[in-house]
Coordinates of C-alpha atoms in Angstrom, one line a residue:
M1 CA -63.0 -101.5 27.6
T2 CA -64.4 -101.0 31.0
D3 CA -67.2 -98.9 31.7
E4 CA -64.9 -96.1 33.0
E5 CA -62.6 -96.2 29.6
K6 CA -61.6 -92.9 28.7
I7 CA -62.2 -92.2 24.6
T8 CA -59.7 -93.7 22.5
A9 CA -58.7 -91.4 19.7
P10 CA -58.0 -92.8 16.3
T11 CA -54.8 -94.1 15.6
A12 CA -52.8 -91.7 13.1
P13 CA -52.0 -93.7 9.8
T14 CA -48.5 -94.9 9.4
G15 CA -48.9 -95.5 5.6
P16 CA -51.2 -95.0 3.0
D17 CA -52.9 -98.8 3.4
T18 CA -53.2 -98.5 7.2
P19 CA -56.9 -98.3 8.3
A20 CA -58.2 -95.6 10.6
V21 CA -59.8 -96.7 14.0
P22 CA -63.0 -95.4 14.8
P23 CA -63.0 -93.6 18.2
E24 CA -65.2 -95.3 20.9
A25 CA -67.5 -93.4 23.5
R26 CA -66.9 -94.6 27.1
R27 CA -69.9 -95.7 28.7
V28 CA -71.2 -94.5 32.3
P29 CA -74.4 -96.1 33.3
H30 CA -76.8 -93.7 34.3
A31 CA -80.6 -94.7 35.3
R32 CA -83.7 -92.5 34.2
T33 CA -87.1 -93.4 35.7
F34 CA -90.4 -92.5 34.1
H35 CA -93.8 -93.7 35.1
G36 CA -92.4 -96.6 37.0
D37 CA -90.3 -98.0 34.0
T38 CA -86.1 -97.4 34.7
F39 CA -83.9 -96.9 31.3
I40 CA -80.2 -97.3 31.9
D41 CA -78.5 -94.9 29.3
P42 CA -74.7 -95.2 29.5
Y43 CA -74.1 -92.2 26.9
E44 CA -76.2 -89.7 29.5
W45 CA -73.1 -87.6 29.8
M46 CA -73.0 -86.6 26.1
R47 CA -75.8 -84.1 27.1
D48 CA -73.1 -81.8 28.6
K49 CA -72.2 -80.4 25.3
E50 CA -69.6 -77.7 27.1
S51 CA -67.4 -80.8 28.7
A52 CA -64.0 -81.2 27.9
D53 CA -64.7 -85.2 27.2
V54 CA -67.5 -84.4 24.9
R55 CA -65.7 -81.8 22.9
D56 CA -62.9 -84.2 22.6
Y57 CA -65.0 -86.9 21.6
V58 CA -66.6 -85.1 18.8
A59 CA -63.3 -83.7 17.5
A60 CA -61.9 -87.5 17.4
Q61 CA -65.0 -88.3 15.4
N62 CA -64.3 -85.3 13.0
R63 CA -60.7 -86.5 12.7
Y64 CA -61.8 -90.0 12.0
C65 CA -64.1 -89.0 9.5
E66 CA -61.7 -86.7 7.9
T67 CA -59.1 -89.9 7.6
R68 CA -61.7 -92.0 6.0
M69 CA -62.8 -89.6 3.3
A70 CA -59.3 -88.4 2.5
G71 CA -59.3 -90.3 -0.8
L72 CA -62.4 -88.7 -1.9
A73 CA -61.2 -85.1 -1.4
G74 CA -60.8 -84.7 -5.4
L75 CA -64.1 -86.1 -6.4
R76 CA -65.8 -84.1 -3.3
A77 CA -64.0 -80.8 -5.0
T78 CA -65.0 -81.6 -8.5
L79 CA -68.9 -82.2 -7.4
F80 CA -68.7 -78.8 -5.4
D81 CA -67.3 -76.9 -8.2
E82 CA -69.8 -78.4 -11.0
L83 CA -73.1 -77.8 -8.5
K84 CA -71.5 -74.1 -8.0
S85 CA -70.8 -73.6 -11.7
R86 CA -74.6 -74.0 -12.3
I87 CA -75.9 -71.7 -9.9
Q88 CA -76.0 -67.9 -10.5
Q89 CA -75.0 -66.4 -7.1
T90 CA -75.9 -62.5 -7.6
D91 CA -79.7 -62.5 -7.9
M92 CA -82.9 -61.4 -6.7
S93 CA -86.5 -62.5 -5.8
V94 CA -89.5 -61.5 -7.8
P95 CA -90.7 -58.0 -5.9
T96 CA -93.6 -58.9 -4.0
R97 CA -96.4 -56.0 -2.5
M98 CA -97.4 -55.9 0.9
D99 CA -99.3 -52.6 1.9
G100 CA -97.4 -49.6 0.4
Y101 CA -94.1 -51.3 -0.6
W102 CA -92.5 -53.8 -2.8
Y103 CA -90.4 -56.5 -1.0
F104 CA -87.6 -58.5 -2.5
V105 CA -84.6 -60.2 -1.7
R106 CA -80.9 -60.0 -3.2
T107 CA -77.9 -62.2 -3.2
V108 CA -74.7 -61.2 -4.0
E109 CA -71.8 -63.4 -4.8
G110 CA -69.4 -64.1 -2.3
Q111 CA -72.0 -63.0 0.7
Q112 CA -73.1 -65.6 2.6
Y113 CA -76.6 -64.0 3.4
G114 CA -79.2 -62.1 1.7
Y115 CA -80.2 -58.4 1.8
Q116 CA -83.9 -58.1 2.5
C117 CA -85.3 -55.0 0.5
R118 CA -88.0 -52.5 -0.7
I119 CA -89.3 -50.0 -3.0
P120 CA -92.3 -47.8 -2.4
V121 CA -95.2 -48.4 -4.7
R122 CA -96.1 -46.2 -7.4
S123 CA -99.5 -45.8 -6.7
D124 CA -102.4 -47.6 -5.0
D125 CA -103.7 -49.7 -8.3
D126 CA -99.5 -50.6 -9.0
W127 CA -99.6 -54.5 -8.9
D128 CA -97.0 -55.1 -11.7
P129 CA -93.5 -55.6 -9.9
P130 CA -91.0 -53.1 -10.7
V131 CA -88.1 -54.2 -13.0
I132 CA -84.9 -54.2 -11.3
D133 CA -81.4 -55.4 -12.1
P134 CA -80.4 -58.2 -10.1
A135 CA -76.6 -57.0 -11.1
S136 CA -76.9 -53.6 -9.3
E137 CA -75.6 -53.0 -5.8
P138 CA -78.1 -53.5 -2.9
G139 CA -79.8 -50.2 -2.3
S140 CA -78.8 -48.7 -5.5
M141 CA -81.9 -48.4 -7.4
P142 CA -84.1 -45.2 -6.9
G143 CA -86.2 -45.4 -3.6
E144 CA -84.6 -48.7 -2.8
Q145 CA -84.1 -49.4 1.2
I146 CA -82.0 -52.1 2.4
I147 CA -84.4 -53.0 5.4
F148 CA -82.4 -55.9 6.7
D149 CA -78.8 -57.2 6.0
A150 CA -78.0 -60.4 7.4
N151 CA -74.4 -60.4 6.5
R152 CA -73.9 -57.2 8.7
E153 CA -76.1 -58.7 11.5
A154 CA -74.3 -61.9 11.7
E155 CA -70.7 -60.3 12.2
G156 CA -69.1 -61.4 15.0
H157 CA -71.3 -64.4 15.4
D158 CA -70.3 -68.1 14.3
F159 CA -74.0 -69.1 13.8
F160 CA -77.0 -66.9 12.6
R161 CA -80.3 -67.5 11.4
L162 CA -83.3 -65.0 10.9
G163 CA -86.0 -66.7 12.6
G164 CA -89.3 -64.4 11.3
M165 CA -89.5 -60.9 10.4
D166 CA -93.2 -59.0 10.6
L167 CA -94.0 -55.0 9.3
S168 CA -96.5 -52.8 10.9
R169 CA -99.0 -51.8 8.1
D170 CA -97.4 -48.1 7.4
G171 CA -94.0 -50.3 7.2
R172 CA -92.3 -48.0 9.7
W173 CA -91.7 -50.6 12.4
M174 CA -90.2 -54.0 11.8
L175 CA -90.4 -56.6 14.4
Y176 CA -87.4 -59.4 13.7
G177 CA -86.1 -62.4 15.6
V178 CA -82.5 -63.8 15.5
D179 CA -80.9 -66.9 16.7
T180 CA -76.9 -66.7 17.1
A181 CA -76.5 -69.9 19.4
G182 CA -77.9 -72.5 17.1
D183 CA -80.5 -73.5 19.7
E184 CA -83.4 -72.4 17.9
R185 CA -84.6 -69.8 20.7
Y186 CA -84.7 -66.7 18.9
D187 CA -84.0 -62.8 20.4
F188 CA -86.8 -60.5 18.9
R189 CA -86.2 -56.5 18.6
I190 CA -88.3 -53.9 17.2
R191 CA -86.4 -51.4 14.8
D192 CA -87.7 -48.2 13.4
L193 CA -87.1 -48.2 9.7
E194 CA -87.2 -44.6 9.3
T195 CA -84.5 -43.9 11.6
G196 CA -82.7 -47.4 12.2
E197 CA -83.0 -47.2 15.6
E198 CA -84.1 -50.2 17.8
L199 CA -86.5 -50.0 20.7
P200 CA -85.4 -50.9 24.2
E201 CA -87.8 -53.8 24.7
R202 CA -86.4 -57.2 24.1
L203 CA -87.9 -60.3 23.9
D204 CA -85.4 -63.0 24.2
G205 CA -85.4 -66.9 24.0
I206 CA -88.7 -67.1 22.4
A207 CA -90.4 -69.1 19.3
G208 CA -91.6 -66.4 17.4
A209 CA -93.8 -63.1 17.3
C210 CA -96.1 -61.1 15.4
F211 CA -97.2 -57.7 15.3
T212 CA -101.0 -56.3 15.2
P213 CA -101.5 -54.1 11.8
D214 CA -101.1 -50.9 13.7
G215 CA -97.3 -51.9 15.3
R216 CA -98.8 -51.0 18.8
W217 CA -99.1 -55.0 20.0
V218 CA -96.4 -57.9 19.8
F219 CA -98.0 -61.3 20.6
Y220 CA -95.3 -63.8 21.2
T221 CA -95.0 -67.6 22.2
L222 CA -92.9 -69.1 24.9
L223 CA -90.8 -72.2 24.9
D224 CA -90.4 -74.5 27.9
D225 CA -87.3 -76.6 29.0
A226 CA -88.1 -79.1 26.4
W227 CA -88.3 -76.5 23.6
R228 CA -92.4 -76.6 23.4
P229 CA -94.1 -73.6 22.6
Y230 CA -96.4 -73.4 25.1
A231 CA -97.7 -70.2 26.3
I232 CA -98.9 -66.9 24.3
R233 CA -97.9 -63.2 25.8
R234 CA -99.2 -59.7 24.9
H235 CA -96.8 -57.1 24.8
Q236 CA -97.7 -53.5 24.3
V237 CA -94.7 -51.3 22.2
G238 CA -93.3 -48.8 24.4
T239 CA -93.8 -50.5 27.8
P240 CA -91.8 -52.9 29.8
V241 CA -91.8 -56.5 28.9
S242 CA -91.9 -57.3 32.7
A243 CA -95.5 -56.0 32.4
D244 CA -96.7 -58.1 29.6
A245 CA -99.6 -60.4 30.2
E246 CA -100.4 -64.2 29.3
V247 CA -103.2 -64.8 27.3
Y248 CA -102.9 -68.4 26.7
R249 CA -101.3 -71.1 28.3
E250 CA -101.4 -74.9 26.9
D251 CA -100.9 -77.2 29.8
D252 CA -101.2 -80.7 28.1
E253 CA -97.6 -81.5 27.2
R254 CA -98.8 -83.4 24.0
F255 CA -99.7 -79.8 22.3
W256 CA -97.6 -76.9 21.0
A257 CA -99.1 -73.5 20.8
G258 CA -98.7 -70.4 18.4
V259 CA -100.1 -66.9 17.4
G260 CA -100.4 -65.2 14.4
M261 CA -102.7 -62.6 12.2
S262 CA -105.4 -64.2 10.2
F263 CA -104.9 -63.8 6.7
D264 CA -107.1 -60.6 6.1
E265 CA -105.6 -59.0 9.4
R266 CA -108.9 -59.0 11.4
S267 CA -108.5 -61.1 14.1
I268 CA -105.5 -62.5 16.3
V269 CA -105.4 -66.5 15.8
I270 CA -103.9 -68.6 18.3
G271 CA -103.3 -72.4 16.8
T272 CA -102.4 -75.0 19.2
G273 CA -102.2 -78.9 18.3
S274 CA -100.7 -82.3 18.8
K275 CA -99.7 -84.9 16.5
T276 CA -103.4 -85.8 15.6
S277 CA -105.6 -83.0 17.2
T278 CA -105.9 -79.1 16.5
E279 CA -107.8 -76.1 18.0
V280 CA -108.0 -72.3 17.0
W281 CA -108.6 -69.3 19.6
M282 CA -109.2 -65.9 18.0
L283 CA -109.9 -62.7 19.0
S284 CA -110.6 -59.1 17.1
A285 CA -107.7 -57.2 15.9
D286 CA -109.7 -54.1 16.9
D287 CA -109.5 -55.3 20.7
P288 CA -106.1 -56.8 21.4
E289 CA -106.7 -56.3 24.9
G290 CA -110.0 -58.6 24.8
E291 CA -110.3 -62.3 25.8
F292 CA -109.6 -65.0 23.3
S293 CA -112.5 -67.4 22.5
V294 CA -112.3 -70.6 21.1
F295 CA -113.5 -71.1 17.2
I296 CA -113.8 -75.0 17.8
P297 CA -113.0 -77.3 20.7
R298 CA -110.7 -79.7 20.4
E299 CA -111.7 -83.4 19.7
P300 CA -109.5 -86.5 19.9
D301 CA -107.8 -87.4 16.8
I302 CA -109.5 -84.5 14.8
E303 CA -107.4 -81.7 12.7
Y304 CA -108.6 -78.6 11.9
D305 CA -107.9 -75.1 10.5
V306 CA -109.5 -72.2 9.9
S307 CA -108.8 -68.8 7.8
F308 CA -111.0 -65.8 7.4
A309 CA -112.3 -63.9 4.6
C310 CA -115.2 -62.2 3.2
F311 CA -117.5 -61.4 0.2
E312 CA -117.2 -58.1 -0.3
G313 CA -120.6 -56.2 -0.8
A314 CA -122.2 -59.8 -1.6
G315 CA -124.9 -59.5 1.2
E316 CA -128.6 -58.8 0.3
H317 CA -128.1 -55.1 0.9
G318 CA -124.6 -54.7 0.0
E319 CA -123.3 -55.5 3.2
D320 CA -119.7 -57.7 3.3
V321 CA -120.6 -61.4 4.0
P322 CA -117.7 -62.5 6.7
L323 CA -116.6 -65.9 6.2
A324 CA -114.9 -68.4 8.3
V325 CA -113.0 -71.4 5.9
V326 CA -112.2 -74.7 7.8
Y327 CA -110.5 -77.4 6.6
H328 CA -110.7 -80.7 8.5
N329 CA -110.5 -84.2 8.8
A330 CA -113.7 -84.7 11.3
T331 CA -115.7 -86.4 8.4
N332 CA -113.2 -87.4 6.1
P333 CA -109.3 -88.8 6.3
N334 CA -108.4 -87.1 3.3
F335 CA -109.8 -83.5 4.2
E336 CA -112.9 -81.4 3.3
I337 CA -113.3 -77.5 3.0
D338 CA -116.3 -76.4 4.7
V339 CA -117.1 -72.2 4.5
I340 CA -119.3 -70.8 7.2
D341 CA -121.3 -67.6 6.9
M342 CA -120.3 -65.8 10.0
R343 CA -123.3 -63.9 10.2
S344 CA -125.5 -66.7 11.5
H345 CA -124.1 -66.7 14.6
K346 CA -120.6 -66.2 17.1
P347 CA -118.3 -68.8 17.8
P348 CA -118.0 -71.5 18.9
Y349 CA -119.0 -73.5 15.8
R350 CA -118.9 -77.1 15.1
L351 CA -117.1 -79.2 12.4
G352 CA -119.0 -79.9 9.4
E353 CA -121.1 -76.5 9.7
G354 CA -120.8 -74.6 6.8
V355 CA -121.3 -75.4 3.2
T356 CA -118.7 -78.0 1.7
V357 CA -116.5 -76.4 -0.9
A358 CA -114.1 -79.8 -1.6
V359 CA -113.6 -83.3 -0.1
G360 CA -111.4 -85.9 -0.2
S361 CA -111.6 -89.5 -1.4
P362 CA -112.3 -92.0 1.5
Y363 CA -111.0 -94.9 -0.6
G364 CA -108.6 -97.0 0.9
C365 CA -108.5 -95.3 4.0
E366 CA -108.9 -96.7 7.4
R367 CA -111.6 -94.7 8.5
G368 CA -113.2 -94.6 5.0
D369 CA -116.3 -96.5 5.7
D370 CA -117.4 -94.0 8.2
V371 CA -117.9 -91.7 5.0
E372 CA -118.8 -94.5 2.4
A373 CA -119.8 -98.3 3.0
G374 CA -117.1 -100.5 1.7
A375 CA -115.1 -97.5 0.9
S376 CA -112.1 -98.9 3.2
A377 CA -111.7 -102.1 0.8
R378 CA -111.8 -99.9 -2.4
P379 CA -108.2 -99.3 -4.4
V380 CA -107.0 -96.0 -3.2
G381 CA -106.7 -94.9 -6.9
A382 CA -110.1 -95.7 -7.7
G383 CA -111.8 -92.9 -9.5
Y384 CA -114.4 -90.7 -6.7
A385 CA -117.3 -88.6 -7.4
N386 CA -119.2 -86.6 -4.8
P387 CA -122.0 -84.1 -6.0
K388 CA -120.6 -81.4 -3.5
N389 CA -117.1 -81.5 -5.7
P390 CA -116.2 -79.0 -8.1
A391 CA -116.8 -80.5 -12.0
I392 CA -112.8 -80.5 -11.9
L393 CA -112.6 -83.1 -9.1
Q394 CA -115.5 -85.5 -10.1
G395 CA -113.9 -89.0 -10.8
A396 CA -110.2 -87.9 -9.3
H397 CA -108.1 -90.6 -8.1
G398 CA -106.5 -90.8 -4.9
L399 CA -108.2 -87.2 -4.1
A400 CA -106.8 -85.3 -1.1
I401 CA -107.7 -82.1 -0.3
E402 CA -105.0 -80.1 0.9
G403 CA -106.6 -76.0 1.6
I404 CA -107.8 -73.0 0.1
A405 CA -107.1 -69.1 -0.4
I406 CA -109.5 -66.7 -0.7
H407 CA -108.4 -63.2 -1.6
R408 CA -110.2 -60.3 -2.8
H409 CA -110.4 -61.0 -6.0
F410 CA -109.8 -64.6 -6.6
V411 CA -109.6 -68.2 -5.0
A412 CA -107.1 -70.6 -5.1
L413 CA -107.6 -74.3 -4.3
S414 CA -104.8 -77.0 -3.7
Y415 CA -105.2 -80.6 -3.5
R416 CA -103.4 -83.8 -4.7
T417 CA -104.9 -86.6 -7.2
D418 CA -102.9 -89.3 -9.0
G419 CA -100.0 -88.8 -6.4
L420 CA -99.1 -85.3 -7.9
P421 CA -100.1 -81.7 -6.4
H422 CA -102.8 -79.4 -8.2
V423 CA -103.9 -76.1 -8.2
A424 CA -107.4 -74.6 -9.2
V425 CA -108.5 -70.9 -9.5
M426 CA -111.6 -69.0 -9.8
T427 CA -112.7 -65.3 -9.5
K428 CA -113.9 -64.1 -5.9
R429 CA -117.0 -62.9 -7.8
Q430 CA -118.0 -66.4 -9.2
A431 CA -117.2 -67.9 -5.8
A432 CA -119.6 -65.6 -3.9
A433 CA -122.1 -66.2 -6.9
D434 CA -121.6 -70.0 -6.2
F435 CA -121.7 -69.9 -2.4
L436 CA -124.8 -67.8 -2.2
A437 CA -126.6 -70.1 -4.7
G438 CA -125.6 -73.2 -2.8
R439 CA -124.1 -74.8 -6.1
P440 CA -120.5 -76.6 -6.1
W441 CA -117.9 -73.8 -7.1
S442 CA -116.6 -73.1 -10.7
F443 CA -113.2 -73.8 -10.4
R444 CA -111.0 -74.5 -13.4
E445 CA -107.3 -76.3 -13.4
L446 CA -104.5 -74.3 -13.2
T447 CA -101.9 -75.8 -16.1
P448 CA -98.6 -74.1 -16.5
P449 CA -97.7 -73.5 -20.1
A450 CA -95.2 -75.3 -22.2
L451 CA -91.9 -74.3 -23.5
D452 CA -91.8 -73.3 -27.3
G453 CA -91.0 -76.5 -29.2
D454 CA -90.9 -78.9 -26.0
W455 CA -92.0 -82.6 -26.2
D456 CA -95.0 -82.3 -24.3
V457 CA -96.9 -80.3 -26.4
D458 CA -99.3 -81.9 -29.1
P459 CA -100.4 -79.3 -31.2
V460 CA -103.5 -81.5 -32.9
V461 CA -104.7 -82.7 -29.9
D462 CA -104.1 -79.4 -28.1
E463 CA -106.2 -77.6 -30.7
A464 CA -109.0 -80.0 -30.8
E465 CA -109.3 -80.5 -27.2
S466 CA -109.1 -76.7 -26.4
S467 CA -112.0 -76.5 -28.9
A468 CA -114.1 -79.1 -26.8
A469 CA -113.3 -77.4 -23.5
L470 CA -114.5 -74.4 -24.8
T471 CA -118.1 -75.9 -25.3
G472 CA -117.9 -76.8 -21.8
D473 CA -117.4 -80.7 -22.7
D474 CA -115.2 -81.5 -19.8
A475 CA -115.7 -85.2 -20.6
A476 CA -113.8 -85.0 -23.8
G477 CA -110.3 -85.5 -22.4
P478 CA -107.3 -83.5 -22.3
H479 CA -107.9 -80.0 -23.2
A480 CA -105.4 -76.6 -23.0
H481 CA -106.3 -74.3 -20.0
R482 CA -106.7 -70.8 -20.8
G483 CA -108.2 -69.7 -17.6
A484 CA -112.1 -69.2 -16.1
G485 CA -114.4 -66.4 -17.2
E486 CA -117.3 -65.2 -14.8
D487 CA -119.5 -67.9 -15.6
G488 CA -116.9 -70.5 -14.7
A489 CA -116.4 -71.5 -18.5
D490 CA -113.0 -71.3 -19.9
V491 CA -111.9 -68.1 -22.1
P492 CA -110.5 -67.9 -25.2
S493 CA -106.7 -67.0 -25.8
S494 CA -105.8 -63.6 -24.9
G495 CA -104.1 -63.5 -28.4
D496 CA -100.7 -62.6 -26.9
P497 CA -98.2 -65.3 -27.2
S498 CA -95.9 -64.1 -24.5
H499 CA -99.1 -64.2 -22.2
D500 CA -100.6 -67.9 -23.5
G501 CA -97.6 -69.8 -25.2
P502 CA -98.3 -73.2 -26.2
A503 CA -100.0 -75.3 -23.5
M504 CA -99.4 -78.7 -22.2
V505 CA -101.8 -81.4 -22.8
T506 CA -103.8 -82.0 -20.2
T507 CA -106.5 -84.6 -19.1
W508 CA -110.1 -83.1 -17.7
D509 CA -108.7 -83.3 -14.3
G510 CA -105.2 -81.5 -14.6
A511 CA -103.0 -84.6 -14.9
A512 CA -100.5 -84.0 -17.9
D513 CA -101.3 -87.2 -19.8
D514 CA -100.0 -88.7 -23.5
L515 CA -103.4 -90.4 -24.2
L516 CA -101.0 -93.6 -23.5
P517 CA -103.0 -95.9 -20.7
G518 CA -101.0 -95.9 -17.5
E519 CA -98.6 -93.1 -18.3
T520 CA -98.5 -89.3 -17.3
R521 CA -96.1 -86.9 -19.2
R522 CA -95.0 -83.8 -17.1
L523 CA -94.3 -84.8 -13.5
Y524 CA -94.7 -81.3 -12.3
S525 CA -94.8 -79.9 -8.6
I526 CA -97.2 -76.6 -8.6
G527 CA -98.4 -74.5 -5.7
T528 CA -99.4 -71.0 -4.9
S529 CA -96.6 -69.0 -3.9
G530 CA -96.0 -65.4 -3.2
N531 CA -99.4 -64.0 -2.3
P532 CA -99.1 -62.5 0.9
S533 CA -101.7 -59.6 0.1
Y534 CA -105.4 -60.0 0.4
D535 CA -105.6 -57.1 -2.3
A536 CA -103.4 -58.8 -5.1
P537 CA -105.7 -59.0 -8.3
R538 CA -103.6 -61.8 -9.7
V539 CA -102.6 -65.1 -8.4
R540 CA -98.7 -66.1 -8.5
Y541 CA -98.1 -69.8 -8.5
A542 CA -94.5 -71.9 -8.7
F543 CA -94.0 -74.6 -10.9
S544 CA -91.1 -76.7 -11.5
S545 CA -90.4 -80.5 -12.8
Y546 CA -87.7 -83.3 -13.1
T547 CA -86.6 -81.6 -16.1
R548 CA -88.0 -78.2 -15.8
P549 CA -86.2 -75.6 -13.3
G550 CA -88.4 -73.5 -11.0
E551 CA -90.5 -70.8 -12.4
L552 CA -92.7 -68.2 -10.7
H553 CA -96.1 -67.3 -12.9
E554 CA -98.8 -64.9 -12.6
I555 CA -102.4 -65.3 -13.7
D556 CA -105.1 -63.7 -13.9
P557 CA -108.0 -65.8 -13.2
A558 CA -110.9 -63.5 -15.0
T559 CA -108.9 -63.5 -18.1
G560 CA -106.6 -66.4 -18.1
E561 CA -103.9 -64.1 -19.0
D562 CA -100.5 -66.3 -17.7
R563 CA -97.5 -64.3 -17.2
L564 CA -94.1 -65.7 -16.4
L565 CA -92.2 -63.8 -14.0
K566 CA -89.4 -65.3 -13.3
R567 CA -87.6 -69.0 -14.2
S568 CA -84.7 -70.3 -12.6
T569 CA -81.3 -69.5 -14.2
V570 CA -79.2 -72.7 -14.6
L571 CA -75.8 -71.8 -15.8
G572 CA -73.9 -73.7 -18.5
D573 CA -75.2 -75.4 -21.5
F574 CA -78.3 -76.9 -19.8
D575 CA -81.8 -76.9 -21.8
P576 CA -84.8 -78.6 -20.3
R577 CA -85.8 -79.3 -23.9
D578 CA -83.1 -82.1 -24.1
Y579 CA -84.8 -84.3 -21.0
M580 CA -88.0 -85.9 -20.8
E581 CA -90.2 -87.3 -18.1
R582 CA -92.6 -90.0 -17.7
R583 CA -94.4 -91.9 -14.7
V584 CA -95.9 -95.1 -15.1
W585 CA -97.9 -97.1 -13.1
I586 CA -97.1 -100.7 -11.9
T587 CA -99.7 -103.1 -10.8
A588 CA -98.8 -104.8 -7.2
R589 CA -99.6 -108.4 -6.0
D590 CA -102.4 -106.8 -4.1
G591 CA -103.8 -104.7 -6.8
E592 CA -103.0 -101.3 -5.9
Q593 CA -101.3 -99.0 -8.7
I594 CA -97.4 -97.9 -7.2
P595 CA -96.3 -94.9 -9.3
V596 CA -92.9 -95.0 -11.0
S597 CA -91.2 -91.7 -12.2
L598 CA -88.7 -91.8 -15.0
A599 CA -86.6 -88.7 -16.1

């Protein structure tokens, strides 16, 4: 074949045993020179996706695939029908409160997209999600409003994707972006949810956008020709887009940029980062036309993130204590969390400043010796102890810190040990007391309840170790988690089986274990989920394992009351109790432990 030879389409089969011929793309040498090096790319012509040659070649490849896969058509249909038969298509998410509304998503059998809906809260202290019939028609419940019907919005488009949605604090204005070309450039609009009308300004072809809480300002991110988010602009709602001001530009092509509101909605935050370095800029939400200031200047090969919160009324005279929570790897390759009392001085701050709440293990890490002499040579799975860490992290294996969330009423810590994710919780009141007293925070492991009659419950061990836990004897080994009281100690069962249920047998650091060396029982994935409101009194978490479908729970850290909000429905005769799972650890030739998961 010559360089200029045209596309060869697959030969149509003449019989059942005639092999299909794959199409071959023509080669047209094209030189590209960068930094003095020249590369010859024979397929540069494929960049023109609208050309007839490219379209013909793709069509030929599709015909070839269909020909090769024709014999599997029956199996493909069988697999698709079986998977589809297990899915409950008409369903809805658990309502989540944000400001004055409960928000949820409905899905309807036969519809390609979901319905974004909401119902007004019943009162200021309404934190129990409303009971809504998933089988009812979208918009049919009393007070229910469909704020975005993606099925209607997608009409007339071959491709449709919702690329972000934000709401003003009063719930009237909605900022949303859509992509109808599939190029991941989103067109943002502002809709009045009271009238359904849209404002005239359009933010087209951008990466993302956010409202200020009052809905008067929009900050959005521009993309360059390489699809790199590189600049942030400020738009005043109701004014021409042509008058928008650029508030930040990232000229280093290794870095991207993005913008959003801090979790407590007190600051507008710009985050910029490369593969190995990050930097955060901030501006008070009370002064959206002000100048952004850097929180901590970037450093090569150092990653950090920051969130903002406060200890309400914890000051000496009852004033709030404003906090900056910094997550970084400046002094530890497996990250640490520092909490800065922002009353001391204004930014910029420095990495490592503040009180360390949690720190990861340096064992087996390339930069481990910078933390502890000889750490790099130690096995990754060696137990790690650090006086700065909470009691639940002492002796953890392969410990990595993954983040922390501080709400008005609780604090949640995410980390990983023994190769599995974990979550620990505590009350905000206890966190403030620990912080101001300069002692490690009194987190308790969050362990999902077991199913009645399931294989991962050992009543004898459960009862004995639960009693040991109530005495504060964490070294006793496995115990049933019931929650944490104000003093950080476990509290007794609430006495309501619907809230407590049976507890999985757990070790002191939360890894489910059957007391056999080297084995782990329940291989679950867990993480906080559905907690967008700073004011929520209880923490929601999502849980699933190889043998148990996803569940959404809500737990009160003050009482230990754990309530199941939703369990994924698997249609048919599926029962998770019919399946077991195990993790065993295999010792490799170099002495490292390798986890093997069995279901």
